[in-house]
Short mmCIF file of C-alpha atoms in Angstrom, two decimals:
data_model
loop_
_atom_site.label_atom_id
_atom_site.label_comp_id
_atom_site.label_asym_id
_atom_site.label_seq_id
_atom_site.Cartn_x
_atom_site.Cartn_y
_atom_site.Cartn_z
CA MET A 158 0.00 0.00 0.00
CA LEU A 159 1.26 3.46 -0.90
CA ALA A 160 1.34 6.24 1.69
CA VAL A 161 -0.07 8.81 -0.74
CA GLU A 162 -1.59 8.09 -4.10
CA THR A 163 -3.45 10.35 -6.51
CA GLN A 164 -4.96 9.63 -9.89
CA LYS A 165 -5.88 12.47 -12.22
CA LEU A 166 -6.49 14.71 -9.19
CA SER A 167 -7.74 18.12 -10.29
CA ARG A 168 -9.15 21.24 -8.68
CA SER A 169 -10.53 24.35 -10.33
CA PHE A 170 -11.69 27.66 -8.88
CA GLY A 171 -14.04 29.01 -11.50
CA GLU A 172 -11.96 29.45 -14.63
CA LEU A 173 -8.69 28.92 -12.79
CA ARG A 174 -7.29 25.39 -12.96
CA ALA A 175 -5.27 25.30 -9.74
CA VAL A 176 -4.30 21.60 -10.00
CA GLN A 177 -4.59 19.49 -13.13
CA GLN A 178 -4.47 15.72 -13.60
CA LEU A 179 -2.07 15.10 -10.72
CA ASP A 180 -0.65 11.57 -10.50
CA LEU A 181 1.45 10.84 -7.43
CA ALA A 182 2.66 7.60 -5.84
CA ILE A 183 4.56 8.10 -2.58
CA GLU A 184 5.98 5.12 -0.72
CA LYS A 185 5.77 4.68 3.04
CA GLY A 186 8.69 6.23 4.90
CA GLU A 187 9.64 8.41 1.96
CA ILE A 188 10.38 12.14 2.16
CA PHE A 189 8.71 13.54 -0.91
CA GLY A 190 9.40 17.10 -1.99
CA PHE A 191 6.71 19.01 -3.82
CA LEU A 192 8.44 21.97 -5.38
CA GLY A 193 7.12 24.97 -7.21
CA SER A 194 6.78 28.72 -7.22
CA ASN A 195 4.15 30.49 -5.14
CA GLY A 196 0.74 29.94 -6.70
CA ALA A 197 1.87 26.81 -8.57
CA GLY A 198 -0.72 24.63 -6.78
CA LYS A 199 1.27 23.22 -3.84
CA THR A 200 -1.03 24.37 -1.05
CA THR A 201 -4.16 23.45 -3.03
CA THR A 202 -2.75 19.93 -3.41
CA ILE A 203 -2.04 19.67 0.33
CA SER A 204 -5.54 20.99 1.07
CA MET A 205 -7.04 18.23 -1.09
CA LEU A 206 -4.83 15.48 0.32
CA THR A 207 -5.70 16.49 3.89
CA GLY A 208 -9.43 16.63 3.25
CA GLN A 209 -9.73 20.41 3.67
CA LEU A 210 -10.75 20.91 0.07
CA GLY A 211 -12.77 18.71 -2.24
CA ALA A 212 -11.34 17.73 -5.60
CA SER A 213 -13.06 18.79 -8.82
CA ALA A 214 -12.04 15.46 -10.38
CA GLY A 215 -9.84 12.46 -9.71
CA VAL A 216 -9.05 10.36 -6.66
CA ALA A 217 -6.70 10.86 -3.72
CA ARG A 218 -5.81 8.17 -1.19
CA VAL A 219 -3.73 8.51 1.96
CA MET A 220 -2.72 5.22 3.62
CA GLY A 221 -5.34 3.56 1.45
CA LEU A 222 -8.16 5.87 2.59
CA ASP A 223 -10.12 7.85 0.04
CA VAL A 224 -9.73 11.38 1.42
CA SER A 225 -13.16 12.44 0.19
CA ILE A 226 -14.99 9.67 2.06
CA ASP A 227 -13.59 9.02 5.53
CA SER A 228 -12.32 12.32 6.90
CA LYS A 229 -12.44 11.17 10.54
CA ALA A 230 -10.20 8.13 9.92
CA LEU A 231 -7.99 10.28 7.70
CA SER A 232 -7.47 12.82 10.50
CA HIS A 233 -5.86 10.12 12.66
CA MET A 234 -3.50 9.12 9.82
CA ILE A 235 -2.20 12.56 8.94
CA GLY A 236 -0.49 15.48 10.62
CA VAL A 237 -0.38 18.89 9.00
CA VAL A 238 2.13 21.69 9.58
CA PHE A 239 0.60 24.74 7.98
CA GLU A 240 2.60 27.48 6.30
CA TYR A 241 1.00 30.04 8.63
CA PRO A 242 1.76 29.58 12.37
CA ASN A 243 -1.86 28.85 13.29
CA LEU A 244 -1.43 28.37 17.01
CA TYR A 245 -3.56 29.67 19.87
CA LEU A 246 -1.39 32.62 20.79
CA ARG A 247 -3.02 33.34 24.16
CA LEU A 248 -2.42 29.79 25.34
CA THR A 249 0.89 28.34 26.45
CA ALA A 250 2.87 25.80 24.43
CA TYR A 251 1.70 23.09 26.83
CA GLN A 252 -1.95 24.18 26.57
CA ASN A 253 -1.75 24.16 22.75
CA LEU A 254 -0.40 20.61 22.78
CA HIS A 255 -2.83 19.53 25.49
CA PHE A 256 -5.74 20.77 23.36
CA ALA A 257 -4.42 18.80 20.37
CA ALA A 258 -3.85 15.71 22.54
CA GLN A 259 -7.46 15.88 23.77
CA LEU A 260 -8.80 16.25 20.23
CA TYR A 261 -6.90 13.11 19.19
CA ASP A 262 -7.56 11.33 22.48
CA VAL A 263 -3.85 10.95 23.21
CA PRO A 264 -2.50 10.64 26.80
CA SER A 265 -0.96 13.83 28.22
CA ALA A 266 2.37 12.04 28.74
CA ARG A 267 2.99 12.39 24.98
CA ILE A 268 3.14 16.20 25.40
CA ASP A 269 6.28 16.05 27.57
CA VAL A 270 7.96 13.73 25.06
CA LEU A 271 7.28 16.16 22.21
CA LEU A 272 8.32 19.25 24.18
CA GLU A 273 11.58 17.50 25.02
CA ARG A 274 12.17 16.46 21.41
CA MET A 275 11.56 20.01 20.16
CA GLY A 276 13.72 21.57 22.87
CA LEU A 277 10.76 23.52 24.24
CA THR A 278 10.52 22.02 27.72
CA ASP A 279 11.84 25.19 29.37
CA ARG A 280 9.25 27.33 27.57
CA ALA A 281 6.32 24.92 27.98
CA HIS A 282 4.36 27.24 30.22
CA ASP A 283 5.07 30.47 28.33
CA ARG A 284 2.37 31.93 26.15
CA VAL A 285 2.90 31.33 22.44
CA ASN A 286 2.62 35.04 21.54
CA GLU A 287 6.01 35.46 23.27
CA PHE A 288 7.65 32.84 21.01
CA SER A 289 10.01 33.52 18.07
CA SER A 290 9.06 32.30 14.58
CA GLY A 291 11.39 29.32 14.91
CA MET A 292 9.89 28.25 18.23
CA LYS A 293 6.38 28.57 16.83
CA GLN A 294 7.42 26.38 13.91
CA LYS A 295 8.76 23.74 16.28
CA LEU A 296 5.52 23.87 18.25
CA LEU A 297 3.52 23.50 15.02
CA ILE A 298 5.50 20.36 14.20
CA ALA A 299 5.05 19.04 17.74
CA ARG A 300 1.29 19.60 17.46
CA ALA A 301 1.18 17.78 14.13
CA LEU A 302 3.05 14.82 15.65
CA VAL A 303 0.95 14.57 18.81
CA HIS A 304 -0.99 11.54 17.55
CA GLN A 305 2.00 9.94 15.76
CA PRO A 306 0.59 10.25 12.23
CA SER A 307 1.68 7.95 9.42
CA VAL A 308 1.94 10.83 6.94
CA LEU A 309 3.12 14.32 7.82
CA PHE A 310 2.36 17.22 5.49
CA LEU A 311 4.80 20.09 5.86
CA ASP A 312 3.92 23.29 4.03
CA GLU A 313 7.00 25.50 3.67
CA PRO A 314 8.39 24.52 7.10
CA THR A 315 11.48 26.73 7.02
CA SER A 316 10.04 29.75 5.24
CA GLY A 317 11.19 32.95 6.95
CA LEU A 318 13.29 31.19 9.60
CA ASP A 319 16.85 32.14 10.46
CA PRO A 320 19.49 29.61 9.28
CA SER A 321 20.05 27.96 12.68
CA PHE A 322 16.34 27.30 13.25
CA ALA A 323 15.96 26.15 9.62
CA ARG A 324 18.80 23.66 10.14
CA GLY A 325 17.13 22.42 13.31
CA ILE A 326 13.84 21.87 11.46
CA ARG A 327 15.65 19.99 8.69
CA GLU A 328 17.33 17.71 11.23
CA LEU A 329 13.93 17.07 12.74
CA VAL A 330 12.47 16.12 9.36
CA LYS A 331 15.36 13.74 8.75
CA SER A 332 14.73 12.09 12.11
CA LEU A 333 11.10 11.51 11.13
CA ARG A 334 12.27 9.26 8.31
CA GLU A 335 14.03 7.11 10.90
CA ASP A 336 10.67 6.83 12.74
CA GLY A 337 9.08 5.52 9.53
CA THR A 338 6.90 8.61 9.02
CA THR A 339 6.15 9.54 5.43
CA VAL A 340 6.79 13.24 4.83
CA PHE A 341 5.12 15.29 2.13
CA LEU A 342 7.13 18.50 1.99
CA THR A 343 6.38 21.60 -0.01
CA THR A 344 9.10 24.17 -0.34
CA HIS A 345 10.59 26.60 -2.76
CA TYR A 346 14.06 26.16 -1.24
CA MET A 347 15.82 23.84 -3.69
CA ASP A 348 18.84 23.17 -1.49
CA GLU A 349 16.50 22.09 1.30
CA ALA A 350 14.73 19.65 -1.01
CA GLU A 351 18.08 18.36 -2.23
CA GLN A 352 19.24 17.67 1.33
CA LEU A 353 16.05 16.10 2.60
CA CYS A 354 14.05 14.45 -0.12
CA ASP A 355 14.19 10.93 -1.49
CA ARG A 356 12.16 12.09 -4.47
CA VAL A 357 10.85 15.42 -5.70
CA ALA A 358 8.16 16.61 -8.09
CA PHE A 359 8.13 20.00 -9.80
CA ILE A 360 4.72 21.60 -10.13
CA GLU A 361 4.04 24.54 -12.39
CA GLN A 362 0.62 26.05 -13.12
CA GLY A 363 -1.05 23.09 -11.43
CA GLU A 364 0.74 20.41 -13.46
CA ILE A 365 3.63 18.14 -12.58
CA VAL A 366 6.35 18.82 -15.10
CA LEU A 367 8.99 16.46 -13.73
CA GLN A 368 9.50 14.02 -10.87
CA GLY A 369 12.20 11.69 -9.64
CA ALA A 370 15.09 11.31 -7.20
CA PRO A 371 17.21 14.50 -6.97
CA LYS A 372 20.37 12.59 -7.94
CA ASP A 373 18.73 11.08 -11.02
CA LEU A 374 17.28 14.42 -12.09
CA LYS A 375 20.60 16.19 -11.71
CA ARG A 376 22.30 13.45 -13.68
CA ALA A 377 19.70 13.54 -16.42
CA PHE A 378 19.69 17.30 -16.79
CA GLY A 379 23.26 18.24 -15.87
CA MET A 380 26.63 17.82 -17.54
CA PRO A 381 29.28 15.97 -15.51
CA LEU A 382 31.71 18.89 -15.44
CA VAL A 383 34.62 19.56 -13.11
CA LYS A 384 36.38 22.85 -12.57
CA VAL A 385 40.11 22.35 -12.10
CA GLU A 386 42.58 24.77 -10.51
CA LEU A 387 46.25 24.10 -11.20
CA LYS A 388 49.31 24.86 -9.11
CA ASP A 389 50.77 26.90 -11.96
CA GLY A 390 47.84 29.35 -11.61
CA ASN A 391 45.83 28.13 -14.61
CA ALA A 392 42.26 26.84 -14.41
CA ALA A 393 40.03 24.79 -16.69
CA THR A 394 36.56 23.28 -16.88
CA LEU A 395 36.51 19.69 -18.14
CA SER A 396 33.74 17.29 -19.08
CA LEU A 397 33.98 13.78 -17.68
CA GLU A 398 32.11 12.52 -20.71
CA ILE A 399 34.80 13.64 -23.18
CA GLU A 400 37.75 11.25 -23.61
CA GLU A 401 40.28 14.01 -24.28
CA ASP A 402 39.25 15.93 -21.10
CA ARG A 403 39.54 12.76 -18.99
CA ARG A 404 43.04 12.14 -20.37
CA GLN A 405 44.08 15.74 -19.62
CA LEU A 406 42.83 15.39 -16.05
CA ALA A 407 44.88 12.23 -15.62
CA VAL A 408 48.01 13.99 -16.94
CA TRP A 409 47.64 16.86 -14.45
CA SER A 410 47.03 14.42 -11.66
CA GLU A 411 50.10 12.32 -12.47
CA SER A 412 52.29 15.43 -12.76
CA ASN A 413 51.03 16.55 -9.32
CA ASN A 414 49.86 19.84 -10.80
CA LEU A 415 46.29 19.74 -9.40
CA LEU A 416 45.41 22.28 -6.72
CA SER A 417 41.67 21.66 -6.49
CA ILE A 418 38.79 19.92 -8.32
CA HIS A 419 35.21 21.15 -7.96
CA SER A 420 32.22 19.22 -9.23
CA GLN A 421 30.13 21.36 -11.58
CA GLU A 422 27.07 19.10 -11.75
CA ALA A 423 23.66 20.72 -12.16
CA SER A 424 21.89 21.81 -9.01
CA LEU A 425 18.23 21.03 -8.46
CA GLU A 426 17.57 24.68 -9.22
CA ASP A 427 19.24 24.26 -12.63
CA VAL A 428 17.05 21.21 -13.24
CA PHE A 429 13.96 23.23 -12.29
CA VAL A 430 14.90 26.05 -14.66
CA GLU A 431 15.53 23.51 -17.41
CA ALA A 432 12.22 21.71 -16.83
CA VAL A 433 9.97 24.70 -16.16
CA GLY A 434 11.69 27.28 -18.29
CA LYS A 435 12.08 29.90 -15.54
CA PRO A 436 13.59 30.14 -12.05
CA ILE A 437 11.52 29.37 -9.00
CA GLU A 438 9.62 32.38 -7.64
CA ALA A 439 9.38 32.66 -3.86
CA MET B 190 -14.22 13.70 26.40
CA LYS B 191 -16.58 14.82 23.65
CA LEU B 192 -14.81 16.90 21.01
CA TRP B 193 -17.20 19.83 21.37
CA LEU B 194 -16.49 19.91 25.10
CA VAL B 195 -12.74 19.92 24.40
CA ILE B 196 -13.27 22.92 22.10
CA ALA B 197 -15.52 24.70 24.63
CA ARG B 198 -12.95 24.14 27.37
CA LYS B 199 -10.23 25.65 25.17
CA ASP B 200 -12.42 28.69 24.42
CA LEU B 201 -13.16 29.27 28.10
CA LEU B 202 -9.44 28.99 28.88
CA GLN B 203 -8.58 31.47 26.14
CA ALA B 204 -11.20 33.92 27.38
CA VAL B 205 -9.39 34.19 30.72
CA HIS B 206 -6.41 35.67 28.86
CA ASN B 207 -8.46 37.92 26.57
CA ARG B 208 -8.79 41.47 27.92
CA TYR B 209 -11.41 42.36 25.31
CA PHE B 210 -13.65 39.47 26.38
CA ILE B 211 -13.20 40.28 30.06
CA GLY B 212 -14.06 43.93 29.33
CA VAL B 213 -17.29 42.98 27.54
CA LEU B 214 -18.23 40.50 30.26
CA ILE B 215 -17.68 43.11 33.02
CA PHE B 216 -19.68 45.69 31.04
CA SER B 217 -22.51 43.17 30.56
CA LEU B 218 -22.44 42.41 34.25
CA LEU B 219 -22.69 46.10 35.15
CA ILE B 220 -25.62 46.60 32.75
CA SER B 221 -27.40 43.59 34.22
CA ALA B 222 -26.75 44.62 37.81
CA GLY B 223 -27.71 48.21 37.02
CA LEU B 224 -31.04 47.20 35.50
CA SER B 225 -31.66 44.90 38.45
CA ILE B 226 -31.18 47.43 41.19
CA PHE B 227 -32.50 50.60 39.54
CA GLU B 228 -35.80 51.76 40.97
CA PHE B 229 -38.12 53.69 38.67
CA ASP B 230 -40.62 56.20 39.89
CA LEU B 231 -43.35 55.78 37.28
CA PRO B 232 -45.79 58.62 36.61
CA THR B 233 -49.34 57.37 36.93
CA SER B 234 -51.67 58.00 34.03
CA GLU B 235 -53.98 55.82 31.98
CA GLU B 236 -51.98 56.52 28.81
CA ASN B 237 -48.69 55.43 30.30
CA VAL B 238 -47.86 52.11 28.65
CA LEU B 239 -45.49 51.27 31.46
CA GLN B 240 -48.51 50.97 33.73
CA GLN B 241 -49.95 48.29 31.51
CA VAL B 242 -47.14 45.82 32.00
CA ASP B 243 -45.67 44.27 35.09
CA PHE B 244 -42.77 46.67 35.19
CA GLN B 245 -40.74 44.85 37.78
CA THR B 246 -40.65 41.58 35.88
CA LEU B 247 -40.01 43.44 32.63
CA MET B 248 -36.92 45.07 34.14
CA PHE B 249 -35.88 41.71 35.51
CA SER B 250 -36.22 40.22 32.06
CA LEU B 251 -34.11 43.03 30.61
CA ALA B 252 -31.52 42.57 33.35
CA ALA B 253 -31.35 38.86 32.59
CA PHE B 254 -31.25 39.09 28.79
CA SER B 255 -29.14 42.24 28.24
CA PRO B 256 -25.86 40.41 28.92
CA PHE B 257 -27.01 37.74 26.47
CA ALA B 258 -27.41 40.35 23.74
CA LEU B 259 -24.03 41.97 24.44
CA ILE B 260 -22.25 38.63 24.58
CA SER B 261 -23.93 37.42 21.41
CA ALA B 262 -22.84 40.61 19.64
CA PHE B 263 -19.30 41.07 20.92
CA VAL B 264 -17.96 37.83 22.42
CA VAL B 265 -19.47 34.89 20.53
CA PRO B 266 -18.62 36.18 17.00
CA MET B 267 -15.04 36.89 18.06
CA MET B 268 -14.57 33.31 19.24
CA MET B 269 -15.23 32.11 15.70
CA VAL B 270 -13.67 34.99 13.77
CA GLU B 271 -10.39 34.60 15.66
CA GLU B 272 -10.28 30.95 14.55
CA LYS B 273 -10.54 32.18 10.95
CA GLU B 274 -8.19 35.13 11.41
CA TRP B 275 -5.44 33.02 13.02
CA GLN B 276 -6.28 30.11 10.66
CA THR B 277 -6.62 27.78 13.64
CA ILE B 278 -9.91 26.68 12.07
CA ARG B 279 -7.79 24.84 9.47
CA PHE B 280 -6.10 22.89 12.24
CA LEU B 281 -9.49 22.04 13.76
CA LEU B 282 -10.83 20.85 10.42
CA VAL B 283 -7.94 18.43 9.79
CA SER B 284 -8.36 17.11 13.35
CA PRO B 285 -11.12 14.62 14.25
CA ALA B 286 -13.40 17.58 15.07
CA SER B 287 -16.09 18.49 12.54
CA ILE B 288 -17.57 21.93 11.92
CA VAL B 289 -20.59 20.80 13.99
CA ASP B 290 -18.25 20.05 16.92
CA VAL B 291 -16.68 23.49 16.52
CA ILE B 292 -20.07 25.25 16.50
CA ALA B 293 -21.33 23.16 19.43
CA GLY B 294 -18.18 23.99 21.39
CA LYS B 295 -18.55 27.72 20.75
CA THR B 296 -22.24 27.52 21.64
CA PHE B 297 -21.49 25.84 24.95
CA ALA B 298 -18.83 28.44 25.79
CA GLY B 299 -21.28 31.20 24.79
CA ILE B 300 -24.00 29.73 27.04
CA VAL B 301 -21.57 29.61 29.97
CA PHE B 302 -20.63 33.28 29.42
CA CYS B 303 -24.31 34.30 29.15
CA LEU B 304 -25.57 32.40 32.18
CA ALA B 305 -22.60 33.27 34.39
CA THR B 306 -22.80 37.00 33.62
CA SER B 307 -26.57 37.17 33.79
CA GLY B 308 -26.64 34.99 36.92
CA ILE B 309 -24.30 37.28 38.82
CA GLY B 310 -26.20 40.33 37.54
CA ILE B 311 -29.64 39.18 38.66
CA ILE B 312 -28.43 38.34 42.14
CA PHE B 313 -28.69 42.12 42.65
CA SER B 314 -32.38 42.07 41.77
CA GLY B 315 -33.38 40.81 45.21
CA GLU B 316 -37.09 40.03 45.35
CA ALA B 317 -37.53 39.35 41.64
CA ALA B 318 -34.77 36.78 41.70
CA SER B 319 -36.55 34.97 44.50
CA GLY B 320 -39.36 34.24 42.03
CA LEU B 321 -37.02 32.20 39.81
CA SER B 322 -38.32 28.72 39.20
CA VAL B 323 -37.08 25.71 37.26
CA GLY B 324 -39.21 27.02 34.38
CA SER B 325 -37.47 30.43 34.53
CA LEU B 326 -34.05 28.77 34.49
CA ALA B 327 -35.11 26.65 31.53
CA VAL B 328 -36.22 29.80 29.68
CA LEU B 329 -32.89 31.49 30.48
CA ALA B 330 -31.01 28.44 29.19
CA LEU B 331 -33.11 28.40 26.02
CA GLY B 332 -32.56 32.14 25.62
CA SER B 333 -28.80 31.78 25.93
CA VAL B 334 -28.84 29.12 23.17
CA LEU B 335 -30.83 31.50 20.96
CA PHE B 336 -28.64 34.55 21.54
CA THR B 337 -25.42 32.58 21.09
CA GLY B 338 -26.76 31.17 17.82
CA VAL B 339 -27.61 34.66 16.58
CA GLY B 340 -24.05 35.75 17.40
CA LEU B 341 -22.55 32.83 15.50
CA LEU B 342 -24.81 33.24 12.49
CA SER B 343 -24.72 37.03 12.17
CA THR B 344 -20.98 37.13 11.61
CA SER B 345 -20.49 33.80 9.86
CA PHE B 346 -19.45 35.59 6.68
CA CYS B 347 -16.83 37.74 8.48
CA ARG B 348 -13.16 36.93 8.12
CA THR B 349 -11.65 39.52 10.43
CA SER B 350 -12.31 40.93 13.90
CA LEU B 351 -12.86 44.34 12.35
CA GLN B 352 -15.63 43.03 10.10
CA ALA B 353 -17.23 41.17 13.01
CA ASN B 354 -17.20 44.26 15.23
CA THR B 355 -18.70 46.34 12.42
CA TRP B 356 -21.60 43.94 11.90
CA ALA B 357 -22.10 43.03 15.55
CA GLY B 358 -24.31 46.06 16.25
CA ILE B 359 -27.08 44.89 13.92
CA PRO B 360 -28.15 41.74 15.80
CA LEU B 361 -27.67 43.67 19.03
CA ILE B 362 -30.21 46.31 17.95
CA VAL B 363 -32.67 43.67 16.67
CA LEU B 364 -32.44 41.57 19.83
CA PHE B 365 -32.87 44.60 22.12
CA PHE B 366 -35.84 45.72 20.04
CA GLY B 367 -37.42 42.33 20.72
CA LEU B 368 -36.71 42.64 24.43
CA ILE B 369 -38.18 46.13 24.86
CA GLY B 370 -41.17 45.54 22.57
CA GLU B 371 -43.54 45.66 25.56
CA LEU B 372 -42.51 49.23 26.31
CA LEU B 373 -43.77 50.47 22.95
CA PRO B 374 -47.34 51.76 22.61
CA ARG B 375 -49.79 48.86 22.45
CA GLY B 376 -51.21 48.07 19.03
CA SER B 377 -48.58 50.04 17.15
CA GLU B 378 -46.91 48.47 14.13
CA LEU B 379 -43.57 48.45 15.91
CA THR B 380 -45.02 46.50 18.82
CA GLU B 381 -46.48 43.94 16.45
CA LEU B 382 -43.14 43.72 14.63
CA ALA B 383 -41.27 43.19 17.90
CA LYS B 384 -43.40 40.12 18.60
CA PHE B 385 -41.83 38.35 15.64
CA ILE B 386 -38.35 38.69 17.12
CA PRO B 387 -37.57 35.50 19.07
CA ALA B 388 -35.97 37.50 21.89
CA HIS B 389 -39.50 38.81 22.57
CA SER B 390 -40.82 35.28 23.03
CA ALA B 391 -37.96 34.50 25.42
CA SER B 392 -38.72 37.65 27.39
CA VAL B 393 -42.46 36.88 27.54
CA LEU B 394 -41.80 33.30 28.67
CA LEU B 395 -39.44 34.47 31.39
CA ARG B 396 -41.91 37.02 32.72
CA MET B 397 -44.76 34.51 32.69
CA SER B 398 -42.61 32.03 34.58
CA LEU B 399 -41.69 34.70 37.14
CA ASN B 400 -45.33 35.71 37.62
CA GLY B 401 -46.39 32.10 37.93
CA SER B 402 -48.85 32.84 35.12
CA LEU B 403 -47.43 30.29 32.71
CA ASN B 404 -50.32 28.43 31.14
CA MET B 405 -49.75 25.46 28.87
CA GLU B 406 -51.25 27.03 25.76
CA GLU B 407 -49.14 30.20 25.91
CA LEU B 408 -46.11 28.18 26.93
CA ALA B 409 -46.53 25.86 23.96
CA ILE B 410 -46.92 28.70 21.44
CA ASP B 411 -43.92 30.73 22.63
CA ALA B 412 -41.72 27.70 23.34
CA ILE B 413 -42.40 26.17 19.92
CA TYR B 414 -41.84 29.53 18.25
CA LEU B 415 -38.54 29.92 20.11
CA ALA B 416 -37.42 26.35 19.42
CA ALA B 417 -38.23 26.75 15.72
CA TRP B 418 -36.10 29.90 15.57
CA ILE B 419 -33.24 28.15 17.37
CA ALA B 420 -33.41 25.18 14.99
CA ALA B 421 -33.46 27.50 11.96
CA ILE B 422 -30.61 29.67 13.25
CA TYR B 423 -28.33 26.71 14.00
CA SER B 424 -29.13 24.98 10.70
CA LEU B 425 -28.23 28.17 8.87
CA THR B 426 -25.12 28.62 11.00
CA ILE B 427 -23.83 25.14 10.19
CA TRP B 428 -24.64 25.58 6.51
CA SER B 429 -22.98 28.98 6.45
CA TYR B 430 -19.75 27.86 8.16
CA ARG B 431 -19.53 24.78 5.96
CA HIS B 432 -19.49 27.13 2.98
CA THR B 433 -17.19 29.82 4.35
CA VAL B 434 -14.46 28.27 6.51
CA HIS B 435 -12.38 27.05 3.58
CA ASP B 436 -12.26 30.46 1.88
#
């Protein structure tokens, strides 16, 4: 059974086709990146997969459940971290998690485990309106994990965070894979997707234009180039696919003239530009 | 615990930390207490409409229901609008709670606010409060359900606190008009119009229960009328939120 599966999933708002004919197949335990510019259809897709929004056409299943039929069972399978920090700001971190735990009928002991994991134990009884953006984001993730969901939807989890908090969130996402949680991640940060995701899909104007493992995509779209700096002050860019360049590299290596070699393979951003025809717009 | 009770409990907890809510609740309490203890020296004349009604029970009814109207206009809508404004409603709707649980939770919290404020207020009314019976309490409970429903429905289309506060005055005026209908000249068009407002039925029922003059026929007519309004208001509220929360 797949963790997330869609067949010809579509959603229109009047004349606007927000998502068109989306086919996805995400394995259990996979971190799947859903990449695209703002307005490409990422959030609409998450809204459909989490049962917040009905589809205009097509089918979506999460852990084998048709999302349009059994929303109550679906709610126990999924956790959602929204792009906007939608917490109860007048309540404390503990009270926010306690409310979520009661909604999911989870014992209160789980709250302490999550606060500890997120590094929020010391701030548990502070009101959320005193929290920084990074702390709110951690609390959002803790709330989404309160009932130990099989699939976690993360909508732009590091957007607007300072680098240290963003790194912390990324480490957290990686640790979820070890727990066996499937992660559906939307982001417009390509380096983040490259670091975290087993597979990615690029969405543009509601359609998937390309999907696959980041390594495979970079290999398919990039040239295996290396930039070489020599001890005599010269530099050169060589292709590993050209016999003559490979021979030249070997000569420099044998003559101990190499100072540095830098891989010049395509980044995921280059692949996106190649596939979509324009850079990603944040 | 039932999901709607979990939501109500959260709303009551949030209210403790909300200065705006506390301000409205204190203001409602003062209005209620003020109406309870104020003594009117009525001029006596045959034309004076105030002589034609039991003025003491009318004031008691106003003291009891005024906090309901204020809470339904300024507290209940904010409980829902804040969920939309902070987008916490999206979290609730991906949780096991349904929109009916959310509305039921808000209604329960609204009823608690209404009855607590009104209850404290009418303690000041002395003799009138001593006439409270099980029937009167039932009417107050029914009234609080009605007023809370009006508050939820009237601002169901609002997305921000500002919009809710702008629109809140309209149900407040309508509900007060229903409550003070008896003070208008008998037989006038306005008096007849006021009778159609369900707040009027609640007020009449409360006064009849206080006077001990509640007969089954009148009770049935006003109670059915009130219950029908409550059913209609909550049906519309659920329909309205189902169509607006995902916007």
